[in-house]
mmCIF file of C-alpha atoms in Angstrom:
data_model
loop_
_atom_site.group_PDB
_atom_site.id
_atom_site.type_symbol
_atom_site.label_atom_id
_atom_site.label_comp_id
_atom_site.label_asym_id
_atom_site.label_seq_id
_atom_site.Cartn_x
_atom_site.Cartn_y
_atom_site.Cartn_z
ATOM 1 C CA ALA A 1 54.727 -56.488 230.972
ATOM 2 C CA GLN A 2 57.355 -58.329 230.654
ATOM 3 C CA LYS A 3 61.074 -57.613 231.650
ATOM 4 C CA ILE A 4 64.550 -58.805 231.283
ATOM 5 C CA THR A 5 67.599 -58.098 232.649
ATOM 6 C CA GLN A 6 70.900 -58.775 231.737
ATOM 7 C CA THR A 7 73.567 -57.638 234.695
ATOM 8 C CA GLN A 8 76.718 -57.822 232.524
ATOM 9 C CA PRO A 9 77.817 -55.874 230.036
ATOM 10 C CA GLY A 10 81.076 -57.855 229.121
ATOM 11 C CA MET A 11 82.554 -61.132 230.116
ATOM 12 C CA PHE A 12 85.641 -63.150 229.767
ATOM 13 C CA VAL A 13 86.332 -66.051 229.961
ATOM 14 C CA GLN A 14 89.835 -68.641 229.462
ATOM 15 C CA GLU A 15 89.451 -70.567 226.819
ATOM 16 C CA LYS A 16 88.176 -74.220 227.929
ATOM 17 C CA GLU A 17 86.741 -73.271 230.640
ATOM 18 C CA ALA A 18 82.955 -72.883 231.860
ATOM 19 C CA VAL A 19 81.123 -69.739 232.061
ATOM 20 C CA THR A 20 78.235 -68.655 233.256
ATOM 21 C CA LEU A 21 75.898 -65.563 232.040
ATOM 22 C CA ASP A 22 73.091 -64.040 233.770
ATOM 23 C CA CYS A 23 69.616 -62.969 232.631
ATOM 24 C CA THR A 24 66.859 -62.193 235.200
ATOM 25 C CA TYR A 25 63.353 -62.352 234.121
ATOM 26 C CA ASP A 26 59.923 -60.173 235.636
ATOM 27 C CA THR A 27 55.981 -61.844 234.264
ATOM 28 C CA SER A 28 53.003 -61.762 236.123
ATOM 29 C CA ASP A 29 51.722 -64.087 233.356
ATOM 30 C CA GLN A 30 52.093 -68.874 234.427
ATOM 31 C CA SER A 31 53.184 -69.716 231.305
ATOM 32 C CA TYR A 32 56.480 -68.710 229.236
ATOM 33 C CA GLY A 33 59.107 -69.385 227.645
ATOM 34 C CA LEU A 34 62.616 -67.973 227.910
ATOM 35 C CA PHE A 35 64.833 -68.192 225.307
ATOM 36 C CA TRP A 36 68.776 -68.026 224.965
ATOM 37 C CA TYR A 37 70.718 -66.144 221.575
ATOM 38 C CA LYS A 38 74.287 -65.699 220.480
ATOM 39 C CA GLN A 39 74.486 -62.961 217.700
ATOM 40 C CA PRO A 40 78.815 -63.291 216.146
ATOM 41 C CA SER A 41 80.052 -60.019 214.470
ATOM 42 C CA SER A 42 78.334 -60.553 211.406
ATOM 43 C CA GLY A 43 75.398 -59.726 213.454
ATOM 44 C CA GLU A 44 72.914 -62.968 212.191
ATOM 45 C CA MET A 45 71.272 -63.905 215.573
ATOM 46 C CA ILE A 46 71.043 -67.559 216.204
ATOM 47 C CA PHE A 47 69.184 -69.239 218.895
ATOM 48 C CA LEU A 48 70.924 -71.605 221.948
ATOM 49 C CA ILE A 49 68.236 -73.034 224.329
ATOM 50 C CA TYR A 50 64.756 -72.936 225.298
ATOM 51 C CA GLN A 51 63.329 -73.078 228.963
ATOM 52 C CA GLY A 52 59.744 -73.965 229.008
ATOM 53 C CA SER A 53 57.838 -72.390 232.358
ATOM 54 C CA TYR A 54 56.719 -75.588 233.115
ATOM 55 C CA ASP A 55 59.791 -77.306 232.206
ATOM 56 C CA GLU A 56 60.234 -79.312 235.500
ATOM 57 C CA GLN A 57 64.116 -80.450 234.773
ATOM 58 C CA ASN A 58 66.562 -77.711 232.898
ATOM 59 C CA ALA A 59 67.249 -77.091 229.240
ATOM 60 C CA THR A 60 70.601 -78.864 227.361
ATOM 61 C CA GLU A 61 71.897 -78.440 224.321
ATOM 62 C CA GLY A 62 75.300 -80.202 223.971
ATOM 63 C CA ARG A 63 77.936 -77.445 225.489
ATOM 64 C CA TYR A 64 75.128 -75.019 226.701
ATOM 65 C CA SER A 65 72.320 -75.640 229.958
ATOM 66 C CA LEU A 66 70.771 -73.560 231.010
ATOM 67 C CA ASN A 67 69.579 -73.230 235.083
ATOM 68 C CA PHE A 68 66.299 -72.405 235.685
ATOM 69 C CA GLN A 69 65.604 -71.270 238.652
ATOM 70 C CA LYS A 70 61.167 -70.132 238.777
ATOM 71 C CA ALA A 71 61.244 -68.895 242.419
ATOM 72 C CA ARG A 72 64.591 -66.182 242.300
ATOM 73 C CA LYS A 73 63.376 -65.382 238.100
ATOM 74 C CA SER A 74 65.877 -66.288 236.533
ATOM 75 C CA ALA A 75 67.074 -68.305 233.846
ATOM 76 C CA ASN A 76 71.388 -68.240 233.702
ATOM 77 C CA LEU A 77 73.171 -69.672 230.259
ATOM 78 C CA VAL A 78 75.890 -71.728 231.574
ATOM 79 C CA ILE A 79 78.732 -72.777 228.698
ATOM 80 C CA SER A 80 80.668 -75.729 229.574
ATOM 81 C CA ALA A 81 84.727 -75.575 227.502
ATOM 82 C CA SER A 82 84.902 -72.746 226.274
ATOM 83 C CA GLN A 83 86.243 -72.692 222.779
ATOM 84 C CA LEU A 84 87.124 -69.148 220.701
ATOM 85 C CA GLY A 85 84.386 -69.428 218.197
ATOM 86 C CA ASP A 86 82.177 -68.203 221.419
ATOM 87 C CA SER A 87 83.782 -64.731 221.650
ATOM 88 C CA ALA A 88 80.064 -62.949 220.958
ATOM 89 C CA MET A 89 76.680 -61.266 222.489
ATOM 90 C CA TYR A 90 74.324 -63.132 223.964
ATOM 91 C CA PHE A 91 70.941 -62.707 224.485
ATOM 92 C CA CYS A 92 68.104 -63.824 227.496
ATOM 93 C CA ALA A 93 65.128 -63.234 225.512
ATOM 94 C CA MET A 94 60.909 -64.854 227.173
ATOM 95 C CA ARG A 95 58.160 -65.426 225.271
ATOM 96 C CA GLU A 96 54.008 -64.888 226.103
ATOM 97 C CA GLY A 97 53.329 -68.356 226.047
ATOM 98 C CA TYR A 98 54.047 -71.784 226.509
ATOM 99 C CA ASN A 99 54.465 -74.141 223.953
ATOM 100 C CA THR A 100 53.664 -71.926 221.002
ATOM 101 C CA ASN A 101 54.811 -68.639 219.579
ATOM 102 C CA ALA A 102 51.611 -66.996 219.011
ATOM 103 C CA GLY A 103 53.425 -63.960 221.221
ATOM 104 C CA LYS A 104 55.647 -61.692 220.760
ATOM 105 C CA SER A 105 59.181 -61.884 222.034
ATOM 106 C CA THR A 106 60.959 -59.455 224.773
ATOM 107 C CA PHE A 107 64.945 -59.362 224.880
ATOM 108 C CA GLY A 108 67.444 -58.504 227.362
ATOM 109 C CA ASP A 109 71.117 -55.609 226.542
ATOM 110 C CA GLY A 110 72.571 -58.610 226.048
ATOM 111 C CA THR A 111 76.126 -59.935 227.395
ATOM 112 C CA THR A 112 79.348 -59.528 225.383
ATOM 113 C CA LEU A 113 81.277 -62.761 226.230
ATOM 114 C CA THR A 114 85.058 -62.537 225.432
ATOM 115 C CA VAL A 115 87.225 -66.105 225.344
ATOM 116 C CA LYS A 116 90.698 -65.472 225.335
ATOM 117 C CA PRO A 117 93.141 -67.954 224.687
ATOM 118 C CA ASP B 1 68.945 -74.416 202.044
ATOM 119 C CA GLY B 2 65.780 -73.093 203.675
ATOM 120 C CA GLY B 3 66.317 -69.748 205.539
ATOM 121 C CA ILE B 4 65.432 -66.049 205.658
ATOM 122 C CA THR B 5 66.651 -63.302 203.298
ATOM 123 C CA GLN B 6 67.016 -60.028 203.996
ATOM 124 C CA SER B 7 68.154 -57.146 201.872
ATOM 125 C CA PRO B 8 70.014 -54.774 201.053
ATOM 126 C CA LYS B 9 72.400 -55.590 203.836
ATOM 127 C CA TYR B 10 73.106 -52.171 203.770
ATOM 128 C CA LEU B 11 71.747 -49.127 203.073
ATOM 129 C CA PHE B 12 71.315 -45.439 202.919
ATOM 130 C CA ARG B 13 68.240 -43.259 203.451
ATOM 131 C CA LYS B 14 68.241 -39.539 202.880
ATOM 132 C CA GLU B 15 66.140 -37.456 205.109
ATOM 133 C CA GLY B 16 62.656 -37.141 204.282
ATOM 134 C CA GLN B 17 62.950 -40.304 201.945
ATOM 135 C CA ASN B 18 60.837 -43.572 202.459
ATOM 136 C CA VAL B 19 62.696 -46.930 202.504
ATOM 137 C CA THR B 20 61.629 -50.457 202.094
ATOM 138 C CA LEU B 21 63.303 -53.698 203.987
ATOM 139 C CA SER B 22 63.173 -56.668 202.475
ATOM 140 C CA CYS B 23 62.155 -59.524 204.259
ATOM 141 C CA GLU B 24 61.558 -63.440 202.831
ATOM 142 C CA GLN B 25 61.309 -66.866 204.480
ATOM 143 C CA ASN B 26 61.327 -70.057 202.450
ATOM 144 C CA LEU B 27 60.982 -71.995 205.819
ATOM 145 C CA ASN B 28 56.650 -72.486 205.300
ATOM 146 C CA HIS B 29 56.779 -70.191 209.190
ATOM 147 C CA ASP B 30 53.645 -68.992 209.837
ATOM 148 C CA ALA B 31 54.892 -65.955 212.115
ATOM 149 C CA MET B 32 57.318 -62.791 210.739
ATOM 150 C CA TYR B 33 58.191 -60.244 212.855
ATOM 151 C CA TRP B 34 60.863 -57.051 212.988
ATOM 152 C CA TYR B 35 63.240 -55.821 215.264
ATOM 153 C CA ARG B 36 65.207 -52.563 215.760
ATOM 154 C CA GLN B 37 68.688 -52.669 217.424
ATOM 155 C CA ASP B 38 70.563 -49.649 218.034
ATOM 156 C CA PRO B 39 74.608 -50.176 219.403
ATOM 157 C CA GLY B 40 75.600 -51.868 222.398
ATOM 158 C CA GLN B 41 71.644 -52.803 223.281
ATOM 159 C CA GLY B 42 68.493 -55.822 222.522
ATOM 160 C CA LEU B 43 66.150 -56.498 220.565
ATOM 161 C CA ARG B 44 63.100 -53.887 220.371
ATOM 162 C CA LEU B 45 60.247 -55.175 218.260
ATOM 163 C CA ILE B 46 58.307 -52.965 216.027
ATOM 164 C CA TYR B 47 56.069 -55.357 213.868
ATOM 165 C CA TYR B 48 55.094 -59.296 214.392
ATOM 166 C CA SER B 49 52.879 -61.296 212.051
ATOM 167 C CA GLN B 50 51.630 -64.329 213.175
ATOM 168 C CA ILE B 51 49.044 -64.864 209.727
ATOM 169 C CA VAL B 52 48.383 -63.393 206.271
ATOM 170 C CA ASN B 53 47.112 -60.821 206.139
ATOM 171 C CA ASP B 54 47.295 -59.599 210.172
ATOM 172 C CA PHE B 55 49.732 -58.295 211.686
ATOM 173 C CA GLN B 56 49.886 -56.000 214.780
ATOM 174 C CA LYS B 57 51.622 -53.062 216.098
ATOM 175 C CA GLY B 58 55.026 -53.768 218.667
ATOM 176 C CA ASP B 59 56.927 -51.736 220.848
ATOM 177 C CA ILE B 60 58.526 -49.296 218.521
ATOM 178 C CA ALA B 61 55.455 -49.168 215.702
ATOM 179 C CA GLU B 62 55.729 -45.102 215.095
ATOM 180 C CA GLY B 63 57.298 -44.189 212.189
ATOM 181 C CA TYR B 64 57.213 -47.818 210.420
ATOM 182 C CA SER B 65 54.716 -49.776 207.953
ATOM 183 C CA VAL B 66 54.246 -53.576 206.675
ATOM 184 C CA SER B 67 52.632 -55.299 205.090
ATOM 185 C CA ARG B 68 51.592 -59.283 204.683
ATOM 186 C CA GLU B 69 50.900 -60.112 201.641
ATOM 187 C CA LYS B 70 52.372 -63.621 200.927
ATOM 188 C CA LYS B 71 53.600 -66.099 203.269
ATOM 189 C CA GLU B 72 56.736 -65.771 202.402
ATOM 190 C CA SER B 73 57.643 -62.122 202.409
ATOM 191 C CA PHE B 74 57.085 -59.455 205.428
ATOM 192 C CA PRO B 75 58.822 -55.885 204.211
ATOM 193 C CA LEU B 76 59.251 -53.087 206.752
ATOM 194 C CA THR B 77 59.303 -49.396 205.585
ATOM 195 C CA VAL B 78 60.559 -46.858 207.100
ATOM 196 C CA THR B 79 58.939 -43.392 206.527
ATOM 197 C CA SER B 80 60.532 -40.517 206.972
ATOM 198 C CA ALA B 81 58.021 -39.748 210.300
ATOM 199 C CA GLN B 82 61.023 -41.698 211.802
ATOM 200 C CA LYS B 83 62.978 -39.061 213.145
ATOM 201 C CA ASN B 84 66.420 -41.604 214.033
ATOM 202 C CA PRO B 85 66.447 -45.021 211.805
ATOM 203 C CA THR B 86 69.622 -45.561 211.483
ATOM 204 C CA ALA B 87 70.193 -48.853 213.363
ATOM 205 C CA PHE B 88 70.434 -52.771 212.524
ATOM 206 C CA TYR B 89 67.275 -53.843 211.604
ATOM 207 C CA LEU B 90 66.282 -57.831 211.698
ATOM 208 C CA CYS B 91 64.021 -60.152 210.736
ATOM 209 C CA ALA B 92 62.534 -63.211 212.308
ATOM 210 C CA SER B 93 60.155 -66.551 211.698
ATOM 211 C CA SER B 94 58.974 -68.696 213.654
ATOM 212 C CA ILE B 95 56.080 -71.932 213.853
ATOM 213 C CA ARG B 96 53.410 -71.174 216.106
ATOM 214 C CA GLU B 97 53.114 -74.927 217.935
ATOM 215 C CA SER B 98 57.225 -74.405 219.157
ATOM 216 C CA ASN B 99 59.811 -74.531 221.550
ATOM 217 C CA TYR B 100 61.751 -73.826 219.191
ATOM 218 C CA GLY B 101 63.235 -69.823 219.372
ATOM 219 C CA TYR B 102 63.194 -67.617 216.198
ATOM 220 C CA THR B 103 65.076 -68.117 212.831
ATOM 221 C CA PHE B 104 66.418 -64.463 211.625
ATOM 222 C CA GLY B 105 67.986 -62.957 208.983
ATOM 223 C CA SER B 106 71.373 -61.748 208.944
ATOM 224 C CA GLY B 107 70.154 -58.059 209.126
ATOM 225 C CA THR B 108 70.072 -54.393 207.137
ATOM 226 C CA ARG B 109 71.863 -51.739 208.333
ATOM 227 C CA LEU B 110 69.935 -48.529 207.766
ATOM 228 C CA THR B 111 71.762 -45.108 207.783
ATOM 229 C CA VAL B 112 70.592 -41.739 207.381
ATOM 230 C CA VAL B 113 72.953 -39.303 204.879
#
């Protein structure tokens, strides 16, 4: 069974600084995808970034980057130059399979990020 | 604009009632999903469907039912057998060959009164 662990219930960061949100995962599969989503107070989930298990380079999307350490089974999200609009809940998720959505996703419990002005 | 529409935004259910949550997408996505979110927690999978007329149980399917008669639609019925239905329900969709994440609807908040 797949399991996602996010150990930080809440995080604070000063505006314009970088912040790292932790995510560890557990799976016996060799092929999987790792995702990060943002959930603002409105409730809608927004996809941020993806990392495949066979991808050799860390994924980046604008101010978001994913620090993927396969041997340690960690997939931390790094947000650079934090903005007030980054305040939200962030979820790490894992999906079975590589480059396919044929499988289902498992989500962590989330980290609430608050950006201070 | 393409997207996923969930309705209603708020729903109140009396004890012993069945209620149906609507989810419609115009993204031409093959797969659709229903997740439940309880306060301060992550998402748990209820049901998912990869193609029309086929769906699979997720981790917490008991007390719920779905149908997938059209590609665009994946309604979720919360039956009276679901003893603790008060939660936030999110519908999502995706394309099959993808390194892209799900597209989510804006959710339905269900409360038992």
